[in-house]
Coordinates of C-alpha atoms (C1' of nucleotides) in Angstrom, one line a residue:
Chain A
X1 CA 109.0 94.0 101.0
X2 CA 107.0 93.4 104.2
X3 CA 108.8 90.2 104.2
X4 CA 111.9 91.1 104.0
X5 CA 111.8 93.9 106.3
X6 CA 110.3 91.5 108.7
X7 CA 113.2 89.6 109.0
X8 CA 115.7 92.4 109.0
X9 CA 113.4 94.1 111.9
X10 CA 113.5 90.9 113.5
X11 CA 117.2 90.2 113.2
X12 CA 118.2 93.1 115.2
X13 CA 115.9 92.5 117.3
X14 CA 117.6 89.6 118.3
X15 CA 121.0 91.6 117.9
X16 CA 119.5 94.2 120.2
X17 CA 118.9 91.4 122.7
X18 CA 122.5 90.1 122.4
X19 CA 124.0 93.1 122.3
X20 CA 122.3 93.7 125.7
X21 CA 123.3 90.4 127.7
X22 CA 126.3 91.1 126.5
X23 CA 126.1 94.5 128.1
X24 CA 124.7 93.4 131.7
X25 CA 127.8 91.1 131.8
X26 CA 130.2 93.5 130.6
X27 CA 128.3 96.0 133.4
X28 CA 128.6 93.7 135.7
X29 CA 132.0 92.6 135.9
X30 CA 133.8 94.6 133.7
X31 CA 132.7 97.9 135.0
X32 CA 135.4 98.4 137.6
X33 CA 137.7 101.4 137.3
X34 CA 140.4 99.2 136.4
X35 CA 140.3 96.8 133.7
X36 CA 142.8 93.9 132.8
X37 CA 144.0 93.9 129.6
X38 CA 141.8 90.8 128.5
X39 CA 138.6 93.3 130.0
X40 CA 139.9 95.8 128.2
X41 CA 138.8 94.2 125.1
X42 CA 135.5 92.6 126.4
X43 CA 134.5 96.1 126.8
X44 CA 135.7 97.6 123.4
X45 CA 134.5 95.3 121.8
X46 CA 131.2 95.2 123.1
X47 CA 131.6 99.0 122.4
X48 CA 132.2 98.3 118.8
X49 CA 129.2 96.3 118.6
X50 CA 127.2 99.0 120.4
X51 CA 128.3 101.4 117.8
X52 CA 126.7 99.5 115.1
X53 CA 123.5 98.5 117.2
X54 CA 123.1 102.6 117.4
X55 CA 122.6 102.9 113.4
X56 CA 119.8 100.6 113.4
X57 CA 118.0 100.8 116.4
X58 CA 115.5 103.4 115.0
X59 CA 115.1 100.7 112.8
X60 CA 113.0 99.1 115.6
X61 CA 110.9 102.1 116.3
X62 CA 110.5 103.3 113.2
X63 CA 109.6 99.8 111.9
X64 CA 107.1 99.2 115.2
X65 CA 105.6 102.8 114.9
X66 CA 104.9 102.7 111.3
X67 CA 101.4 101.9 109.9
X68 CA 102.8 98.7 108.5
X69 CA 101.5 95.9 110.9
X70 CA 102.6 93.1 109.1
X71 CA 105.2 92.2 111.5
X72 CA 103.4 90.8 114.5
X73 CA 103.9 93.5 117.0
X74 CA 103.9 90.9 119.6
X75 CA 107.6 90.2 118.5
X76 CA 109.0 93.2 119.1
X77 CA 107.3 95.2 121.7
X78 CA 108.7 93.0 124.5
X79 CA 111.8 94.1 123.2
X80 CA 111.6 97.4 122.9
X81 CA 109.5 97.6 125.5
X82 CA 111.9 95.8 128.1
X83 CA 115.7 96.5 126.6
X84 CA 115.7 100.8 126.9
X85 CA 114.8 100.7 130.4
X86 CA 116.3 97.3 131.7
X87 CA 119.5 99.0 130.3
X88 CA 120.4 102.2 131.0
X89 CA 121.2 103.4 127.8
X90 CA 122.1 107.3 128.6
X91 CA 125.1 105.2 130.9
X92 CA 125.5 103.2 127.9
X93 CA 126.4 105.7 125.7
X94 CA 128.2 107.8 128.0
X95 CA 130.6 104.2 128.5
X96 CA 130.8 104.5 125.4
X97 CA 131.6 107.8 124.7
X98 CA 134.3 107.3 128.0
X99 CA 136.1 104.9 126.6
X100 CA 136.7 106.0 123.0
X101 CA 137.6 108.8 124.2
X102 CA 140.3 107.0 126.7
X103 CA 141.3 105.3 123.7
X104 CA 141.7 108.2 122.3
X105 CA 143.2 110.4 124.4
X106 CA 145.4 107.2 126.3
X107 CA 146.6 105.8 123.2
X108 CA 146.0 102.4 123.6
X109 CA 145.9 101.5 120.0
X110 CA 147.7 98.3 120.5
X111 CA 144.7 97.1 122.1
X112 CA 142.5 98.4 119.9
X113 CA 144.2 96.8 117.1
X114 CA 144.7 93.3 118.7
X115 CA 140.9 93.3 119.4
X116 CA 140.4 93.9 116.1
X117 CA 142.2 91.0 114.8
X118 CA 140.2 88.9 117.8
X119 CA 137.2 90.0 116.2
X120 CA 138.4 89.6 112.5
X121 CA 139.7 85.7 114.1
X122 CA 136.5 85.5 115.7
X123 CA 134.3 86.5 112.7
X124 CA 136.2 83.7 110.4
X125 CA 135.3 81.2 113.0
X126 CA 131.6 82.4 113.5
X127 CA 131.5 82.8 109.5
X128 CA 132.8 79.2 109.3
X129 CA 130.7 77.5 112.0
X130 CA 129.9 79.1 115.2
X131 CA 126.7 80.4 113.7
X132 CA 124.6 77.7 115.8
X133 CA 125.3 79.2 118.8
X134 CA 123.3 82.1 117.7
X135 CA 120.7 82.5 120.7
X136 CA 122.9 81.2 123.1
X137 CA 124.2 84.0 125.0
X138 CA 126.5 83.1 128.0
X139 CA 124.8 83.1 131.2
X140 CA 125.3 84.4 134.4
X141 CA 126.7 81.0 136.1
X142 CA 128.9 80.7 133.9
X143 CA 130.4 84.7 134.0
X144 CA 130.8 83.9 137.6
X145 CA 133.3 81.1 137.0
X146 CA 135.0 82.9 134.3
X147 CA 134.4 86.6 133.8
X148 CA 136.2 87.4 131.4
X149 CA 137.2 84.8 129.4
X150 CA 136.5 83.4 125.7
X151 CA 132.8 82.7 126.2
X152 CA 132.2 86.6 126.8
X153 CA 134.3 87.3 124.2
X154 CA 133.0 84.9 121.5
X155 CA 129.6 86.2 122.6
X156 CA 130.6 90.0 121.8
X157 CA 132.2 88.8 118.6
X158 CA 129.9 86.9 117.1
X159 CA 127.4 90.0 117.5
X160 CA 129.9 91.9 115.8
X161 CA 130.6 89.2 113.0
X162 CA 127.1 88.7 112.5
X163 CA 126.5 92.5 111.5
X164 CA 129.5 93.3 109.8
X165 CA 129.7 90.1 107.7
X166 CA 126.2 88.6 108.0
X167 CA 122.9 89.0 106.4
X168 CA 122.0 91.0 109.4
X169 CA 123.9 94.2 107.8
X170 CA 123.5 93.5 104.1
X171 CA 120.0 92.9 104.7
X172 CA 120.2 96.2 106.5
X173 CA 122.0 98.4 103.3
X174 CA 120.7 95.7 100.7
X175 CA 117.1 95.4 101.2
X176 CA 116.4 98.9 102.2
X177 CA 118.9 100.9 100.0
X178 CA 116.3 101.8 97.4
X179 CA 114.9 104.1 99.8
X180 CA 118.4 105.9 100.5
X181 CA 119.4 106.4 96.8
X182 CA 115.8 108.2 96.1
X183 CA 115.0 111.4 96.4
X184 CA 111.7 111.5 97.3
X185 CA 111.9 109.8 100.8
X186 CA 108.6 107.8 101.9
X187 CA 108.9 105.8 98.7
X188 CA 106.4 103.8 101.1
X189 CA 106.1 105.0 104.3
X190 CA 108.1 102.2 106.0
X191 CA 110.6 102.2 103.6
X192 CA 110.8 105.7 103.7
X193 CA 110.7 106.0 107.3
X194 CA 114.0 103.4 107.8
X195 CA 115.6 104.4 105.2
X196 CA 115.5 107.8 105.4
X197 CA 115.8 108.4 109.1
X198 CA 117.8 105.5 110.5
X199 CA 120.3 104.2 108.4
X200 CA 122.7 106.5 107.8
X201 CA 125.2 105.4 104.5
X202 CA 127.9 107.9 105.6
X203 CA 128.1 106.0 108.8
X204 CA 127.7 102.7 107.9
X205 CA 130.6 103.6 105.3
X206 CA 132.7 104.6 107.8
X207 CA 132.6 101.7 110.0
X208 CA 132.6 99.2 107.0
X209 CA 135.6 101.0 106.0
X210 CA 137.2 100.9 109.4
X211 CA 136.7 97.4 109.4
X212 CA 137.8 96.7 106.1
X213 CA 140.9 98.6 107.3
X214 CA 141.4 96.3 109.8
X215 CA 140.4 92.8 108.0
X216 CA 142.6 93.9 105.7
X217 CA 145.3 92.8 107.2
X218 CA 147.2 96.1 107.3
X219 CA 148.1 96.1 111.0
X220 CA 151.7 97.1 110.4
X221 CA 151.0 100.6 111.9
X222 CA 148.8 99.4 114.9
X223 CA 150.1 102.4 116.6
X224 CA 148.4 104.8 114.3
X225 CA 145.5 103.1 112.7
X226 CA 144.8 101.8 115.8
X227 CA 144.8 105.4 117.0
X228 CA 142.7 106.5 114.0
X229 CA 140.0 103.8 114.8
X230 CA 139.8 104.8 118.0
X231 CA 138.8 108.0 117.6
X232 CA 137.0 107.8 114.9
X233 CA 134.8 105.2 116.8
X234 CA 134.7 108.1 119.4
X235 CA 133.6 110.6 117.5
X236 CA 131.3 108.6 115.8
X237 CA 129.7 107.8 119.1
X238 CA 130.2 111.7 120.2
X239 CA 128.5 112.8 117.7
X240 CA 125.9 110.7 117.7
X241 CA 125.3 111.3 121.4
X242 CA 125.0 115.0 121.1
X243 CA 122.6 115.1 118.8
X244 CA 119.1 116.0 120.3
X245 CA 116.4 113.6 119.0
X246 CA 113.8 114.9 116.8
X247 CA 110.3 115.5 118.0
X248 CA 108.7 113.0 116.4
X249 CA 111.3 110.3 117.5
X250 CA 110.5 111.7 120.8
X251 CA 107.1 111.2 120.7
X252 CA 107.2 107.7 118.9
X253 CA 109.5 106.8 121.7
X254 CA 107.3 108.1 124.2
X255 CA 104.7 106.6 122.7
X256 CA 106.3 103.0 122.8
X257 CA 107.6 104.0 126.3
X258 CA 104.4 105.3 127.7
X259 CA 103.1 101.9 129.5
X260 CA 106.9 102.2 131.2
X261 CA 106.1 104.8 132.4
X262 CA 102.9 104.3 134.2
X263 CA 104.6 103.7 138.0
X264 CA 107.5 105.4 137.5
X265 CA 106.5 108.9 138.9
X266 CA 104.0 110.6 139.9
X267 CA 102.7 113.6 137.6
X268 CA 101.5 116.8 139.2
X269 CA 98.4 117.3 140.5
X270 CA 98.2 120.0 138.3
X271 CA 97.9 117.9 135.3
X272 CA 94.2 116.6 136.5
X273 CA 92.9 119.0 133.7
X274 CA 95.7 118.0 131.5
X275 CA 96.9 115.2 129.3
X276 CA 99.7 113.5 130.6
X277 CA 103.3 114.2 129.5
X278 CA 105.8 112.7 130.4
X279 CA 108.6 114.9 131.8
X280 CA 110.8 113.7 129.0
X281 CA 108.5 115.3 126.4
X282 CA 108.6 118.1 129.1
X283 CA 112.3 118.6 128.9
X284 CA 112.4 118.3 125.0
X285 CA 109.6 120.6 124.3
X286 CA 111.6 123.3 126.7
X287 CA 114.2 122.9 124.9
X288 CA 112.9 123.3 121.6
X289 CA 110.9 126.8 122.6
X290 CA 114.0 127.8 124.2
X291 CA 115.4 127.3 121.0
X292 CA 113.0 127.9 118.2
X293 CA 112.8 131.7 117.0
X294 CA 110.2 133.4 118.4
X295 CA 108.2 134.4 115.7
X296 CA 105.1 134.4 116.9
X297 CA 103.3 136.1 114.0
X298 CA 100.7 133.2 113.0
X299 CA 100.1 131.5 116.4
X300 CA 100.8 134.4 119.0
X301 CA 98.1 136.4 119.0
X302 CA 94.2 136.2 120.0
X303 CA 93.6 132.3 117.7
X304 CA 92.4 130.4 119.9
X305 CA 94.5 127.6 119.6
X306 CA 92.8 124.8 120.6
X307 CA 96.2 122.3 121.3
X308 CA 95.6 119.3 123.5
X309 CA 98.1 121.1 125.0
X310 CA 100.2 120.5 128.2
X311 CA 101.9 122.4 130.6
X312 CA 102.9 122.9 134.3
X313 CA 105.4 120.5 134.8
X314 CA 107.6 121.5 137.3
X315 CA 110.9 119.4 136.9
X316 CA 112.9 120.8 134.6
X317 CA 116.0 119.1 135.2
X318 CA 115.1 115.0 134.1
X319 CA 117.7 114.0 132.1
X320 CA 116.8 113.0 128.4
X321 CA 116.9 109.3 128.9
X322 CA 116.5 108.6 124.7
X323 CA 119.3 106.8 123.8
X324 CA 118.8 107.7 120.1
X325 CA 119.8 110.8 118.4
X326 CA 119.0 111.2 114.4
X327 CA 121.1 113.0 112.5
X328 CA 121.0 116.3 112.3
X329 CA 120.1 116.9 108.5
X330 CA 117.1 114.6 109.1
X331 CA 116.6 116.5 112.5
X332 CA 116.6 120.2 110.2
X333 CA 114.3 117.9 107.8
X334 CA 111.9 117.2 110.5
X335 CA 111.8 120.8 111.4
X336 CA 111.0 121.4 107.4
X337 CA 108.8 118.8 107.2
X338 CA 106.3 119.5 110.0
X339 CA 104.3 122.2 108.7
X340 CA 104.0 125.8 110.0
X341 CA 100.7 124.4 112.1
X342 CA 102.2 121.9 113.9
X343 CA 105.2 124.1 114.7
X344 CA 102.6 126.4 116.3
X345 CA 101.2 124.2 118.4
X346 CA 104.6 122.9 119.8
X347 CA 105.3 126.7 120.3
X348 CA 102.3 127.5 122.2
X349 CA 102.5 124.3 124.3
X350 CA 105.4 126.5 126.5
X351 CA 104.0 129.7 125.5
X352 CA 102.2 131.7 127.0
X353 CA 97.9 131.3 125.2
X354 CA 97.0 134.5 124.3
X355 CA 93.7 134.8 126.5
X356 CA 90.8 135.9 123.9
X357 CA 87.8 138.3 124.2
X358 CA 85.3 135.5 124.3
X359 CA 87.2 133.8 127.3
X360 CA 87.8 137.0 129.5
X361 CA 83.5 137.5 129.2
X362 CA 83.6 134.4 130.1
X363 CA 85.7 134.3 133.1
X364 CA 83.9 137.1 133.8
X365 CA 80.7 135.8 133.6
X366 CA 82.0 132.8 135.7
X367 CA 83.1 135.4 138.8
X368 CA 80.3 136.9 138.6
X369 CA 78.1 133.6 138.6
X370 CA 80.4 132.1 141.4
X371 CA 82.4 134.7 143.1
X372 CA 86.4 135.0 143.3
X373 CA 88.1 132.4 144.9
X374 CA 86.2 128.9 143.0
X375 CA 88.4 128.8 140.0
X376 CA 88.2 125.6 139.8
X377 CA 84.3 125.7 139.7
X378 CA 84.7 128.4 137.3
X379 CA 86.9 125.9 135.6
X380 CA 84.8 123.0 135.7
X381 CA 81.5 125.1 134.5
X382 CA 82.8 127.3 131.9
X383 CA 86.5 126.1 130.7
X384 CA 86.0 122.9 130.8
X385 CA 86.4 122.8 127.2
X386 CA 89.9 124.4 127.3
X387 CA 92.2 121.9 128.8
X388 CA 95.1 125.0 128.5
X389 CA 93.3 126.7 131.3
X390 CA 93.8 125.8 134.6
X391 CA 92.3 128.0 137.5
X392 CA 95.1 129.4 138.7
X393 CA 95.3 130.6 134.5
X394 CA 92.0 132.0 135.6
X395 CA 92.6 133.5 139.0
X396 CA 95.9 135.2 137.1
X397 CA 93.7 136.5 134.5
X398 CA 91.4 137.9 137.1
X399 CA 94.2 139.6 138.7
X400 CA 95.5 140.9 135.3
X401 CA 92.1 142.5 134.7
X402 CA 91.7 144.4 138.0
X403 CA 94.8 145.6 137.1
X404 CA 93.6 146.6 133.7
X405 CA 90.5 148.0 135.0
X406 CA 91.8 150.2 138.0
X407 CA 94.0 151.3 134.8
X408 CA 91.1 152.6 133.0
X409 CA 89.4 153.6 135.8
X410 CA 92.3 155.8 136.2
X411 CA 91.5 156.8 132.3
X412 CA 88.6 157.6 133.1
X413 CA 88.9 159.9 136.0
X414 CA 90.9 161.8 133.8
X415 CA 94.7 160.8 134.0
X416 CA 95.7 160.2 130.5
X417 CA 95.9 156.8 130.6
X418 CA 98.8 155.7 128.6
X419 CA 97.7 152.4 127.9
X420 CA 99.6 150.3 129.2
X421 CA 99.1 147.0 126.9
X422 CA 98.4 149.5 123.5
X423 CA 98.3 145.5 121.9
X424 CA 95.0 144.0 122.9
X425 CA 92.6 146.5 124.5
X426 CA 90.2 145.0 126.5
X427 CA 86.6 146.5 126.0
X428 CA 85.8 149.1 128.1
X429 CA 82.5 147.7 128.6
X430 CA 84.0 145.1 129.9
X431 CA 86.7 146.6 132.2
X432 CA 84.0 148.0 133.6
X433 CA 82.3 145.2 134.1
X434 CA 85.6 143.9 136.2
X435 CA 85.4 147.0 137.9
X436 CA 81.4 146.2 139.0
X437 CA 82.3 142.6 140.1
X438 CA 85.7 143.5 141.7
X439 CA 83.5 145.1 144.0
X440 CA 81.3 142.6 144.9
X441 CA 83.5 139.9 144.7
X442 CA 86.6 141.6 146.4
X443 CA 89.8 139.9 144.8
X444 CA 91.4 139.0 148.5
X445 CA 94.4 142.0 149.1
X446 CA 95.0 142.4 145.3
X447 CA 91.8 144.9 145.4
X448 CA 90.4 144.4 148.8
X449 CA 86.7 144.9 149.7
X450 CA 84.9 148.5 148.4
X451 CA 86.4 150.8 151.4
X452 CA 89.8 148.9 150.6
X453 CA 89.2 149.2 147.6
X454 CA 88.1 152.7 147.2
X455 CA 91.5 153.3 149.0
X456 CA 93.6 151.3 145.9
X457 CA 92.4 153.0 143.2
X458 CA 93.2 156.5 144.4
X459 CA 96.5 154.7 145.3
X460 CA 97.1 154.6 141.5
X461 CA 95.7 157.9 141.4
X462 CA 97.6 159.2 144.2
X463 CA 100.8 158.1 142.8
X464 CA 100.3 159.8 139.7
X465 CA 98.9 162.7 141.0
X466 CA 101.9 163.1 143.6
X467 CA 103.6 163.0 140.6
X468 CA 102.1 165.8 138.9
X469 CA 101.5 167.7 142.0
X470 CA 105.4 167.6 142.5
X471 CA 105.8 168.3 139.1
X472 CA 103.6 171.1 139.3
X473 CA 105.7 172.3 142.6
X474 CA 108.9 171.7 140.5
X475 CA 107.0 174.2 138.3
X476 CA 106.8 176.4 140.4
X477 CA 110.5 176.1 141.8
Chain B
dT1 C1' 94.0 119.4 146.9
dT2 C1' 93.0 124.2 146.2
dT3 C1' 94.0 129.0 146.8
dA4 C1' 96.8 133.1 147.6
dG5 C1' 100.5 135.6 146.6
dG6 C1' 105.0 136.6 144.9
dG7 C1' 108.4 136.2 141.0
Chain C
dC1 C1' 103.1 131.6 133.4
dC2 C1' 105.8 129.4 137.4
dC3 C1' 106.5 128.3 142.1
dT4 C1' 105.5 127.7 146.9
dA5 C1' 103.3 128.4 151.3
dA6 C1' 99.3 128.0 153.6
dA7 C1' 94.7 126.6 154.3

DNA sequence: TTTAGGG
DNA sequence: CCCTAAA
């Protein structure tokens, strides 16, 4: 098995590298609002091509993430490594997307259907002897001389040829079925893991079945079919564009991304406490709390999670530059699949952490060893241990509990205090031992110094008695 | 880079 | 908890 999936991992590898010469040229040359007819095809064809690379590139990641290091990892990193960024492969797909749905919407089926006889032509002639040409993919120079021309286009096809009629795709659905027809999914993890996340049949059925509909020779209708093609390629590519990557495709991506990343931007300063994450993983995990229920129950309150958790990354707005998207029932899987713990700790990486008894005493017992105003010696000394609390957490925390205190203190003077957070009481004990150190340590113009401060709580006090008092005179009225 | 303060 | 101005 290793074997085998060696070599198919390794064949589209090379396809991945084809596919993405093929890509820069088209880019570069063919990217002009206007294309000739003879472009026209470069670039649909190419798109074709792209289509089926999209099915099996999680093949690559999968394959390079799972425990299975039988295939030299040397052989593929570069690869994966190099080809997401050196191509931008949100543009690629959006091209893609853009021109099927021209095609769609422009009818050029006529087009569509001559390139598919090219490629059918051009298969033959790759089936029957082109095949030594394999690594050669046209270079530059020679695009210069002839953009578009039959190099290009040979190049394009014989991608396409090689994976609709070549070992490359029955190794794909041959070797690795086993894994799609069972139920249990990680038959073995790797098998599992390709089989049950990247290759999806119903695809790969409907693009065999578009291009049997083509080879077969049944071009009478090329205004139709070729219309039918067309959109079903777009839609194909649509959907598969829309669909938000799992989490754990993210962070296997990331993960295989991460060296990438190092010089690309710099992170926060607030993430000195923090592990870094990238603002990808940022963007993703947004989105998911935005859109997970917010049942809290089990990881809301008062456990002290204790996530290697990250936070405070301020741009929102990166664009999702995964090229990938899994399908959605393995997406809902993956959601199924990672356990009711693991969900938690995604939800409380956005979420607010429930700050617990133990950690208010000792926040408290930091002011009062160092004063207001060093939170981050406070945070050095005595949080040090949780990476979720930064000292602005703490200095917010401190503010919360003046608040909380001047509150009781108002209790206890004798306003019935309704309490205002009736779900996690602090001690009294301990409000009151935020009351002492507000005091000394004089929260700067939240609770100013003891005259100021003698002045804030009968503010509260004032208020409500005001209140009552013109109650009372309402009373009286 | 840290803190204060507002949202 | 986030963001930003100011120190």
């Amino acid at each position: 098995m290793p074997k085998s999936n060696r070599k198919t991992a390794y064949e589209i590898h090379v396809y991945w590298s084809r596919i993405s010469n093929a890509y820069k040229l088209v880019k570069r040359n063919g990217n002009r609002e206007r294309l000739n007819s003879g472009e026209q095809k470069i670039k649909i064809n190419f798109l074709r091509s792209l289509a089926v690379l999209k099915k099996t590139t999680f093949l690559l990641f999968r394959f390079r993430s799972s425990e299975h290091h039988s295939l030299p990892k040397s052989s593929l990193q570069p690869k994966l490594g190099s080809s997401p960024s050196s191509l931008d492969l949100d543009q690629l797909l959006d091209d893609a997307n853009e021109v099927g749905e021209f095609h769609a919407t422009n009818n050029l089926p006529n087009t569509y259907a001559e390139v598919a006889e090219n490629s059918f032509r051009q298969n033959r002639r790759f089936q029957l002897g082109n095949s030594s040409s394999e690594n050669k993919s046209p270079g530059p120079s020679r695009i210069d001389t002839d953009a578009f021309g039959i190099s290009e286009l040979s190049a394009t096809m014989v991608m396409e040829a090689e994976f609709n009629n070549t070992p490359v795709e029955r190794g794909l659905t041959h070797e690795l079925s086993p894994g799609l027809g069972t139920k249990g999914r990680c038959v073995t993890p790797l098998e599992g893991n390709i089989c049950g996340t990247i290759l999806d049949n119903r695809n790969i059925h409907k693009f065999n079945t578009n291009e049997n509909y083509i080879e077969n020779g049944d071009l009478s209708d090329e205004n139709v079919k070729g219309d039918i093609v067309a959109n079903e390629l777009a839609s194909c590519s649509r959907e598969r564009r829309l669909r938000k990557p799992t989490r754990r495709y993210i962070e296997e991506f990331l993960d295989s991304k991460s060296e990438h990343n190092k010089g690309r931007r710099k992170l926060p300063r607030k993430d000195k406490y923090l592990k870094v994450m990238s603002t990808e993983e940022s963007y993703h995990i947004r989105h998911e709390v935005q859109m997970m229920p917010r049942s809290d129950s089990q990881c809301g309150t008062s456990v002290p999670v204790q996530p290697k958790s990250e936070r405070r990354h301020p741009n929102k707005h990166v664009p999702v530059s995964g090229f990938l998207s899994e399908d959605e029932s393995s997406a809902t899987e993956c959601k199924n699949v990672y356990s009711s713990a693991r969900r938690c700790k995604k939800y409380d990486r956005r979420r607010q952490k429930m700050w617990t008894l133990t950690e208010v005493m000792r926040l408290v017992d930091g002011i009062a060893e160092y004063g207001t105003g060093r939170w981050t010696h406070i945070k050095k000394h005595l949080f040090a241990s949780s990476p979720h609390r930064t000292p602005i957490d703490l200095r917010d925390k401190w503010r919360n509990l003046l608040r909380a205190s001047c509150v009781n203190i108002q209790n206890k003077k004798g306003v019935e205090g309704k309490q205002t957070h009736a779900s996690r009481p602090l001690p009294k004990s301990l409000l009151q031992r935020v009351y002492e150190l507000a005091n000394i340590y004089p929260y700067p113009k939240e609770r100013g110094p003891k005259s100021v401060k003698a002045i804030t709580p009968p503010m509260d006090l004032i208020e409500s008695n005001s209140l009552s008092f013109n109650w009372g005179r309402k009373k009286y009225e």
